[in-house]
CSV table of C-alpha atoms in Angstrom, one decimal:
chain,number,residue,atom,x,y,z
A,13,UNK,CA,20.6,-57.8,97.4
A,14,UNK,CA,21.9,-54.3,96.8
A,15,UNK,CA,19.2,-51.7,96.2
A,16,UNK,CA,19.6,-48.2,94.7
A,17,UNK,CA,17.1,-45.4,95.5
A,18,UNK,CA,16.4,-42.8,92.9
A,19,UNK,CA,13.7,-40.2,93.7
A,20,UNK,CA,11.9,-42.6,96.1
A,21,UNK,CA,12.0,-45.6,93.7
A,22,UNK,CA,14.1,-48.6,94.7
A,23,UNK,CA,15.8,-50.5,91.9
A,24,UNK,CA,17.8,-53.8,92.1
A,25,UNK,CA,21.2,-53.7,90.5
A,26,UNK,CA,22.1,-56.6,88.2
A,27,UNK,CA,25.3,-57.7,86.6
A,28,UNK,CA,25.9,-60.2,83.7
A,29,UNK,CA,28.9,-60.7,81.4
A,30,UNK,CA,29.0,-63.4,78.7
A,31,UNK,CA,32.0,-64.7,76.9
A,32,UNK,CA,31.9,-67.1,73.9
A,33,UNK,CA,34.4,-69.9,74.5
A,34,UNK,CA,33.6,-71.5,71.1
A,35,UNK,CA,30.9,-71.3,68.5
A,36,UNK,CA,28.3,-73.1,70.7
A,37,UNK,CA,29.7,-72.7,74.2
A,38,UNK,CA,29.3,-69.6,76.4
A,39,UNK,CA,30.5,-68.7,79.9
A,40,UNK,CA,28.3,-66.3,81.8
A,41,UNK,CA,29.2,-64.5,85.0
A,42,UNK,CA,26.5,-62.8,86.9
A,43,UNK,CA,25.7,-61.7,90.5
A,44,UNK,CA,24.3,-65.2,91.0
A,45,UNK,CA,27.5,-66.9,90.0
A,46,UNK,CA,29.0,-68.5,86.9
A,47,UNK,CA,27.1,-70.7,84.4
A,48,UNK,CA,28.1,-72.5,81.3
A,49,UNK,CA,25.7,-73.0,78.4
A,50,UNK,CA,25.9,-75.1,75.2
A,51,UNK,CA,23.7,-74.9,72.1
A,52,UNK,CA,22.8,-72.8,69.1
A,53,UNK,CA,20.2,-70.1,68.5
A,54,UNK,CA,16.9,-71.7,69.2
A,55,UNK,CA,18.1,-74.5,71.6
A,56,UNK,CA,20.4,-74.2,74.6
A,57,UNK,CA,21.2,-76.1,77.8
A,58,UNK,CA,22.7,-74.2,80.7
A,59,UNK,CA,24.2,-75.4,84.0
A,60,UNK,CA,24.9,-73.3,87.1
A,61,UNK,CA,25.1,-73.9,90.9
A,62,UNK,CA,21.3,-74.2,91.1
A,63,UNK,CA,20.5,-76.7,88.4
A,64,UNK,CA,20.1,-77.3,84.7
A,65,UNK,CA,17.9,-75.3,82.3
A,66,UNK,CA,16.9,-76.2,78.8
A,67,UNK,CA,15.5,-73.6,76.5
A,68,UNK,CA,14.0,-73.9,73.0
A,69,UNK,CA,12.6,-71.1,70.9
A,70,UNK,CA,11.9,-69.7,67.4
A,71,UNK,CA,14.8,-67.3,66.7
A,72,UNK,CA,13.6,-63.8,65.9
A,73,UNK,CA,10.0,-64.4,67.0
A,74,UNK,CA,10.3,-63.7,70.8
A,75,UNK,CA,8.6,-67.1,71.5
A,76,UNK,CA,10.5,-69.6,73.7
A,77,UNK,CA,10.0,-72.3,76.3
A,78,UNK,CA,12.3,-72.9,79.2
A,79,UNK,CA,12.4,-75.7,81.8
A,80,UNK,CA,14.5,-75.7,85.0
A,81,UNK,CA,15.6,-78.8,86.9
A,82,UNK,CA,16.9,-77.8,90.3
A,83,UNK,CA,19.5,-79.8,92.2
A,84,UNK,CA,18.2,-81.0,95.6
A,85,UNK,CA,19.2,-78.7,98.4
A,86,UNK,CA,22.3,-79.7,100.2
A,87,UNK,CA,23.1,-82.4,97.7
A,88,UNK,CA,26.6,-83.4,96.6
A,89,UNK,CA,25.6,-82.6,93.0
A,90,UNK,CA,24.9,-79.0,93.9
A,91,UNK,CA,28.2,-78.6,95.8
A,92,UNK,CA,30.2,-80.4,93.1
A,93,UNK,CA,28.6,-78.2,90.4
A,94,UNK,CA,29.5,-75.0,92.3
A,95,UNK,CA,33.1,-76.2,92.6
A,96,UNK,CA,33.4,-77.3,89.0
A,97,UNK,CA,31.9,-74.0,87.8
A,98,UNK,CA,34.4,-72.0,89.9
A,99,UNK,CA,37.3,-74.0,88.7
A,100,UNK,CA,36.3,-73.7,85.1
A,101,UNK,CA,36.0,-69.9,85.6
A,102,UNK,CA,39.5,-69.7,87.0
A,103,UNK,CA,41.0,-71.8,84.2
A,104,UNK,CA,39.2,-69.7,81.6
A,105,UNK,CA,40.3,-66.4,83.2
A,106,UNK,CA,43.9,-67.6,83.3
A,107,UNK,CA,43.7,-68.7,79.6
A,108,UNK,CA,42.3,-65.3,78.6
A,109,UNK,CA,45.0,-63.4,80.5
A,110,UNK,CA,47.9,-65.5,79.1
A,111,UNK,CA,46.9,-65.7,75.5
C-alpha cells in the first residue's frame, strides 16, 4: 500500500473510476482491481476477484445493508473471476477507444 506523509500524518491513497456500460450495469476500476455491478438505486449485486457483494438500501436516506460472499482462497472460481474481469475490462477499453 502506498502511503503519503503530510506533516507527520500518514494517509493511504485510493483510486476508483466508474463507467456506466448501460442503464443498470457499471464497470469500476480501483486499486484493488476491476469489478462489475448490476442493479438500480437501492439494490445492486457486484462481482470482483474476491467475491460477490449484494447491497440493498433506501435511496437518499443513507441507510443500507451489504453482504459479501468471498470465493474460497485458491479456488478455480476466484482465478476464473479474475481472468473474466480482466478480459471484460480489455474488451470494454477497446470498445471505448474505437467508438
